[in-house]
Coordinates of C-alpha atoms in Angstrom, one line a residue:
V35 CA 0.0 0.0 0.0
E36 CA 2.8 2.4 0.9
E37 CA 4.5 1.8 -2.4
E38 CA 1.3 2.6 -4.3
V39 CA 0.9 5.9 -2.4
D40 CA 4.5 6.9 -3.1
E41 CA 4.0 6.2 -6.8
E42 CA 0.8 8.3 -6.9
E43 CA 2.5 11.3 -5.2
T44 CA 5.5 11.0 -7.5
E45 CA 3.3 11.1 -10.6
R46 CA 1.3 14.1 -9.2
G47 CA 4.6 15.9 -8.5
V48 CA 5.8 15.4 -12.1
E49 CA 2.5 16.6 -13.5
D50 CA 2.6 19.8 -11.3
E51 CA 6.2 20.5 -12.5
E52 CA 5.2 20.2 -16.1
E53 CA 2.2 22.4 -15.6
G54 CA 4.4 25.0 -13.8
D55 CA 6.9 25.0 -16.7
G56 CA 4.1 25.7 -19.1
E57 CA 2.8 28.7 -17.1
E58 CA 6.3 30.2 -17.1
D59 CA 6.6 29.7 -20.8
E60 CA 3.3 31.4 -21.4
V61 CA 4.3 34.4 -19.2
A62 CA 7.6 34.7 -21.1
E63 CA 5.8 34.5 -24.4
E64 CA 3.5 37.4 -23.5
H65 CA 6.3 40.0 -24.1
P66 CA 8.9 38.2 -26.2
Q67 CA 9.8 41.5 -28.0
D68 CA 11.0 43.2 -24.8
D69 CA 14.3 41.4 -24.6
E70 CA 14.8 41.8 -28.4
E71 CA 14.1 45.6 -28.1
C72 CA 16.7 45.9 -25.3
A73 CA 19.2 44.0 -27.3
D74 CA 18.6 46.1 -30.4
D75 CA 19.0 49.3 -28.5
A76 CA 22.3 48.2 -27.1
E77 CA 23.6 47.1 -30.5
D78 CA 22.6 50.5 -32.0
G79 CA 24.6 52.3 -29.3
G80 CA 21.5 54.0 -28.0
H81 CA 20.1 54.1 -24.5
D82 CA 19.2 50.7 -23.1
S83 CA 15.4 51.0 -22.4
C84 CA 15.6 48.1 -19.9
E85 CA 17.8 50.2 -17.6
M86 CA 16.9 53.2 -15.5
P87 CA 18.0 56.4 -17.2
I88 CA 21.0 58.3 -15.7
V89 CA 20.0 61.7 -14.5
E90 CA 22.8 64.3 -14.0
V91 CA 22.2 66.4 -11.0
I92 CA 23.5 70.0 -11.2
T93 CA 24.4 71.5 -7.8
P94 CA 25.0 75.3 -7.8
P95 CA 28.3 76.3 -6.1
D96 CA 28.3 78.2 -2.8
K97 CA 29.3 81.3 -4.7
P98 CA 28.7 82.0 -8.5
K99 CA 31.7 81.9 -10.7
K100 CA 33.3 84.7 -12.7
V101 CA 34.7 84.1 -16.2
L102 CA 37.1 86.2 -18.2
E103 CA 37.8 85.6 -21.9
V104 CA 41.1 87.2 -23.2
G105 CA 41.4 88.3 -26.8
C106 CA 37.8 87.3 -27.6
G107 CA 37.8 88.6 -31.2
D108 CA 34.6 89.0 -33.1
V109 CA 33.4 85.4 -32.2
A110 CA 33.5 85.3 -28.4
L111 CA 33.4 82.1 -26.5
G112 CA 31.8 84.0 -23.7
V113 CA 28.6 84.6 -25.8
D114 CA 28.2 80.9 -26.4
L115 CA 28.8 80.1 -22.7
A116 CA 26.1 82.5 -21.6
A117 CA 23.7 81.0 -24.1
D118 CA 24.4 77.5 -22.9
L119 CA 23.8 78.5 -19.3
V120 CA 20.5 80.2 -20.2
K121 CA 19.5 77.0 -22.1
M122 CA 20.4 75.0 -19.0
Q123 CA 18.3 77.3 -16.9
E124 CA 15.2 76.6 -19.1
D125 CA 15.8 72.8 -19.0
T126 CA 16.5 72.5 -15.3
D127 CA 14.9 75.5 -13.6
I128 CA 18.3 76.2 -12.0
G129 CA 19.1 79.9 -12.3
A130 CA 22.1 80.5 -14.6
E131 CA 23.4 83.2 -12.4
L132 CA 23.6 80.8 -9.5
L133 CA 26.4 79.1 -11.5
V134 CA 28.0 82.1 -13.2
D135 CA 27.2 85.7 -12.5
E136 CA 29.9 87.4 -14.7
I137 CA 31.3 86.7 -18.1
S138 CA 33.7 89.4 -19.2
C139 CA 35.1 89.3 -22.8
I140 CA 38.1 91.6 -23.6
D141 CA 39.9 92.5 -26.8
Y142 CA 42.5 95.0 -27.8
S143 CA 40.4 96.3 -30.7
D144 CA 37.9 99.1 -30.0
I145 CA 36.1 98.3 -33.3
V146 CA 35.7 94.6 -32.4
V147 CA 34.3 95.5 -28.9
K148 CA 31.8 98.0 -30.3
T149 CA 30.6 95.5 -32.9
L150 CA 30.0 92.8 -30.3
I151 CA 28.1 95.3 -28.1
E152 CA 25.9 96.3 -31.0
K153 CA 25.3 92.7 -32.1
Q154 CA 24.3 91.7 -28.6
K155 CA 21.8 94.5 -28.3
K156 CA 20.1 93.4 -31.5
E157 CA 20.0 89.7 -30.6
H158 CA 18.9 90.1 -27.0
N159 CA 16.4 93.0 -27.5
G160 CA 13.5 92.1 -25.2
S161 CA 15.2 89.1 -23.7
S162 CA 14.3 88.3 -20.1
S163 CA 17.7 86.8 -19.4
T164 CA 20.0 88.8 -17.1
L165 CA 23.1 86.7 -17.8
Q166 CA 24.9 88.2 -20.7
A167 CA 28.5 88.6 -21.7
S168 CA 30.0 92.0 -21.3
F169 CA 32.6 93.4 -23.6
H170 CA 35.6 95.6 -22.8
S171 CA 38.5 97.1 -24.8
L172 CA 41.6 96.2 -22.8
D173 CA 45.2 95.3 -23.2
A174 CA 45.7 91.7 -22.0
R175 CA 49.3 92.6 -21.1
S176 CA 48.2 95.0 -18.4
L177 CA 44.8 94.0 -16.9
H178 CA 43.2 96.4 -14.4
Y179 CA 41.6 93.6 -12.4
T180 CA 42.8 92.8 -8.9
P181 CA 44.5 89.5 -8.2
N182 CA 42.4 86.4 -7.7
T183 CA 39.3 87.8 -9.5
F184 CA 38.2 85.2 -12.0
D185 CA 37.4 81.5 -11.5
L186 CA 38.0 80.7 -15.2
V187 CA 40.1 82.5 -17.7
L188 CA 39.7 81.5 -21.3
E189 CA 42.2 82.1 -24.2
K190 CA 41.7 80.7 -27.7
G191 CA 44.2 81.6 -30.4
T192 CA 45.4 84.9 -29.0
L193 CA 48.8 83.7 -28.0
D194 CA 49.2 81.9 -31.3
A195 CA 48.5 85.1 -33.2
M196 CA 50.8 87.2 -31.0
L197 CA 53.7 84.8 -31.8
S198 CA 53.6 86.0 -35.5
D199 CA 55.5 89.1 -34.3
K200 CA 59.0 87.9 -34.5
N201 CA 60.4 90.8 -32.5
E202 CA 58.1 91.2 -29.5
G203 CA 55.6 88.3 -29.9
K204 CA 57.2 86.0 -27.4
Q205 CA 57.6 88.6 -24.7
N206 CA 54.1 89.8 -25.2
C207 CA 52.8 86.2 -24.8
I208 CA 54.8 85.8 -21.5
Q209 CA 53.2 89.0 -20.2
I210 CA 49.7 87.9 -21.1
V211 CA 50.2 84.6 -19.4
K212 CA 51.5 86.4 -16.3
E213 CA 48.4 88.6 -16.2
M214 CA 46.1 85.7 -16.7
A215 CA 47.8 83.9 -13.8
R216 CA 47.6 86.9 -11.6
V217 CA 43.8 87.5 -12.0
T218 CA 42.9 83.8 -11.8
N219 CA 41.3 82.9 -8.5
I220 CA 42.9 80.3 -6.2
G221 CA 41.1 77.1 -7.0
G222 CA 40.3 78.4 -10.5
S223 CA 41.8 77.6 -13.9
I224 CA 43.2 79.1 -17.1
L225 CA 42.1 77.3 -20.2
I226 CA 44.3 77.8 -23.3
V227 CA 43.5 76.5 -26.8
S228 CA 46.5 76.4 -29.0
H229 CA 47.7 74.9 -32.3
L230 CA 51.0 74.3 -30.5
N231 CA 50.6 70.9 -29.1
A232 CA 53.1 69.9 -26.3
N233 CA 53.0 66.3 -27.6
E234 CA 55.4 67.7 -30.3
S235 CA 58.8 69.2 -29.7
K236 CA 57.7 72.6 -31.0
G237 CA 54.7 72.7 -28.7
M238 CA 56.8 71.6 -25.7
K239 CA 59.2 74.4 -26.4
W240 CA 56.3 76.9 -26.5
L241 CA 55.0 75.5 -23.2
E242 CA 58.4 76.1 -21.6
D243 CA 59.3 79.4 -23.2
V244 CA 55.9 81.1 -22.9
V245 CA 53.6 79.4 -20.3
F246 CA 56.2 78.4 -17.8
S247 CA 58.0 81.8 -18.2
G248 CA 54.7 83.6 -17.7
L249 CA 54.0 81.7 -14.5
K250 CA 57.5 82.4 -13.3
A251 CA 57.1 86.1 -14.1
E252 CA 53.9 86.2 -12.0
F253 CA 55.7 84.5 -9.1
R254 CA 58.6 87.0 -9.2
E255 CA 56.1 89.9 -9.1
R256 CA 54.7 88.7 -5.7
R257 CA 58.0 87.3 -4.3
E258 CA 58.4 90.1 -1.7
A259 CA 54.9 89.5 -0.5
I260 CA 55.6 85.8 -0.1
K261 CA 58.7 86.5 1.9
K262 CA 56.7 88.6 4.3
Q263 CA 53.9 86.1 4.3
Q264 CA 51.5 88.9 3.2
T265 CA 49.9 86.8 0.4
Q266 CA 48.1 83.5 -0.1
F267 CA 50.3 80.6 -1.2
Y268 CA 49.5 78.6 -4.3
S269 CA 51.1 76.3 -6.9
W270 CA 50.2 75.3 -10.5
S271 CA 49.5 72.2 -12.4
I272 CA 48.8 71.7 -16.1
H273 CA 46.6 69.1 -17.8
I274 CA 47.3 68.8 -21.5
H275 CA 44.5 67.4 -23.7
G276 CA 46.2 66.8 -27.0
G277 CA 45.0 63.6 -28.5
E278 CA 47.0 60.6 -29.6
G279 CA 47.9 62.0 -33.0
Q280 CA 48.0 60.2 -36.4
L281 CA 50.6 59.2 -38.9
I282 CA 50.9 61.4 -42.0
K283 CA 53.5 61.8 -44.8
D284 CA 55.7 64.8 -44.8
E285 CA 57.3 66.7 -47.7
D286 CA 59.9 63.9 -48.1
D287 CA 57.1 61.2 -48.2
E288 CA 58.2 60.1 -44.8
E289 CA 55.7 59.0 -42.2
V290 CA 55.6 61.3 -39.2
M291 CA 53.2 61.7 -36.2
S292 CA 51.0 64.7 -36.4
Y293 CA 48.9 66.2 -33.7
G294 CA 46.0 68.7 -33.9
P295 CA 45.3 71.6 -31.5
A296 CA 45.7 71.1 -27.8
V297 CA 43.7 72.3 -24.8
Y298 CA 45.8 73.3 -21.7
I299 CA 44.0 73.5 -18.4
I300 CA 46.3 75.3 -15.9
K301 CA 45.0 75.0 -12.3
K302 CA 45.8 77.3 -9.5
K303 CA 45.9 75.3 -6.3
S304 CA 46.1 76.5 -2.7
V305 CA 49.1 75.5 -0.6
P306 CA 48.8 75.3 3.2
A307 CA 50.9 77.8 5.0
D308 CA 52.8 75.1 6.9
R309 CA 54.1 73.6 3.6
A310 CA 54.8 77.0 1.9
H311 CA 58.4 77.3 3.2
E312 CA 59.3 73.8 2.0
L313 CA 57.7 74.3 -1.5
F314 CA 58.8 77.9 -2.2
S315 CA 62.4 77.7 -0.8
S316 CA 65.6 76.2 -2.1
K317 CA 69.3 76.3 -0.9
K318 CA 71.4 79.3 -1.8
K319 CA 72.9 79.4 -5.2
D320 CA 74.0 83.0 -5.7
A321 CA 74.2 86.4 -4.1
K322 CA 70.6 87.2 -4.8
N323 CA 69.3 84.7 -2.3
V324 CA 67.4 85.8 0.8
E325 CA 67.8 84.7 4.4
S326 CA 65.1 82.5 5.9
E327 CA 63.7 82.7 9.5
N328 CA 65.9 79.8 10.7
G329 CA 69.1 81.5 9.5
D330 CA 69.7 79.3 6.4
E331 CA 70.3 81.2 3.3
T332 CA 67.7 80.3 0.8
E333 CA 66.0 81.7 -2.3
L334 CA 62.3 81.7 -3.1
T335 CA 61.5 79.8 -6.2
L336 CA 58.4 78.8 -8.1
P337 CA 57.3 75.3 -6.9
P338 CA 57.5 72.5 -9.5
V339 CA 54.6 72.6 -12.0
K340 CA 53.0 69.2 -12.4
V341 CA 52.3 68.5 -16.1
E342 CA 50.0 65.6 -17.1
F343 CA 49.2 64.5 -20.6
L344 CA 45.7 63.2 -21.1
T345 CA 44.4 61.2 -24.2
Y346 CA 41.1 59.7 -25.1
D347 CA 40.1 56.7 -27.1

């Protein structure tokens, strides 16, 4: 009797499993296209509809940022930046002026500046946006702004153009970099776009002769204040976004590596006071050195500038 009961329970168990498998198959067949659609989306490189979308959260800074564009020309980057911020405001309901409250575009040419002002008046007539670029005729070699004023300083092509002057071009570029470094706020950055790519020897020479020399000139200008500890301490780092380059044939039909324009992001970083003496001082080398507090003869030097090359696939 016990054997018959066991056989009946086993048969019922097998039947239940078969029925259960059938139900699962029916459920799976109700939406067979879902998996196929997800796979198709992934293959096409689009957003996978089977995953939750990624939402970028924009958090306004504690204090709005200030932007300066040097040598804006008649096509100012600051104008596009203001337009992008206003568009973001419409899409996110976050006030553009909570992120950036000043965009100043300067150029040496009075005619260029007047043209930009007139063009902006026509295009923004009746606009409700209060964030607009302002335009000023100024010499980038001698800015009237106080130190540490702008959180971002933009420069696109001005230094390249200045180098066409074989006599004074290099020195003018050094002076412009010095002034950009001076007015950049601690924690802020200088962004330079140049056809001179430091991945090539010519570009590296430009980086050393112009950019490094400009940073050193700014340091020498405030050296006395550093000695008296009457200024904030900061150092510099440079990120070079220059691509991986491509092989081309030169005039002699030889294959050489060629690089396009590079973007240099030069960051101004705060240095704690307790580390300042170590970073800014070196042992005496000549009669121009100064005497430190502990009696050792040292000289104040620009701290090493960290340079990092970045590439993207």
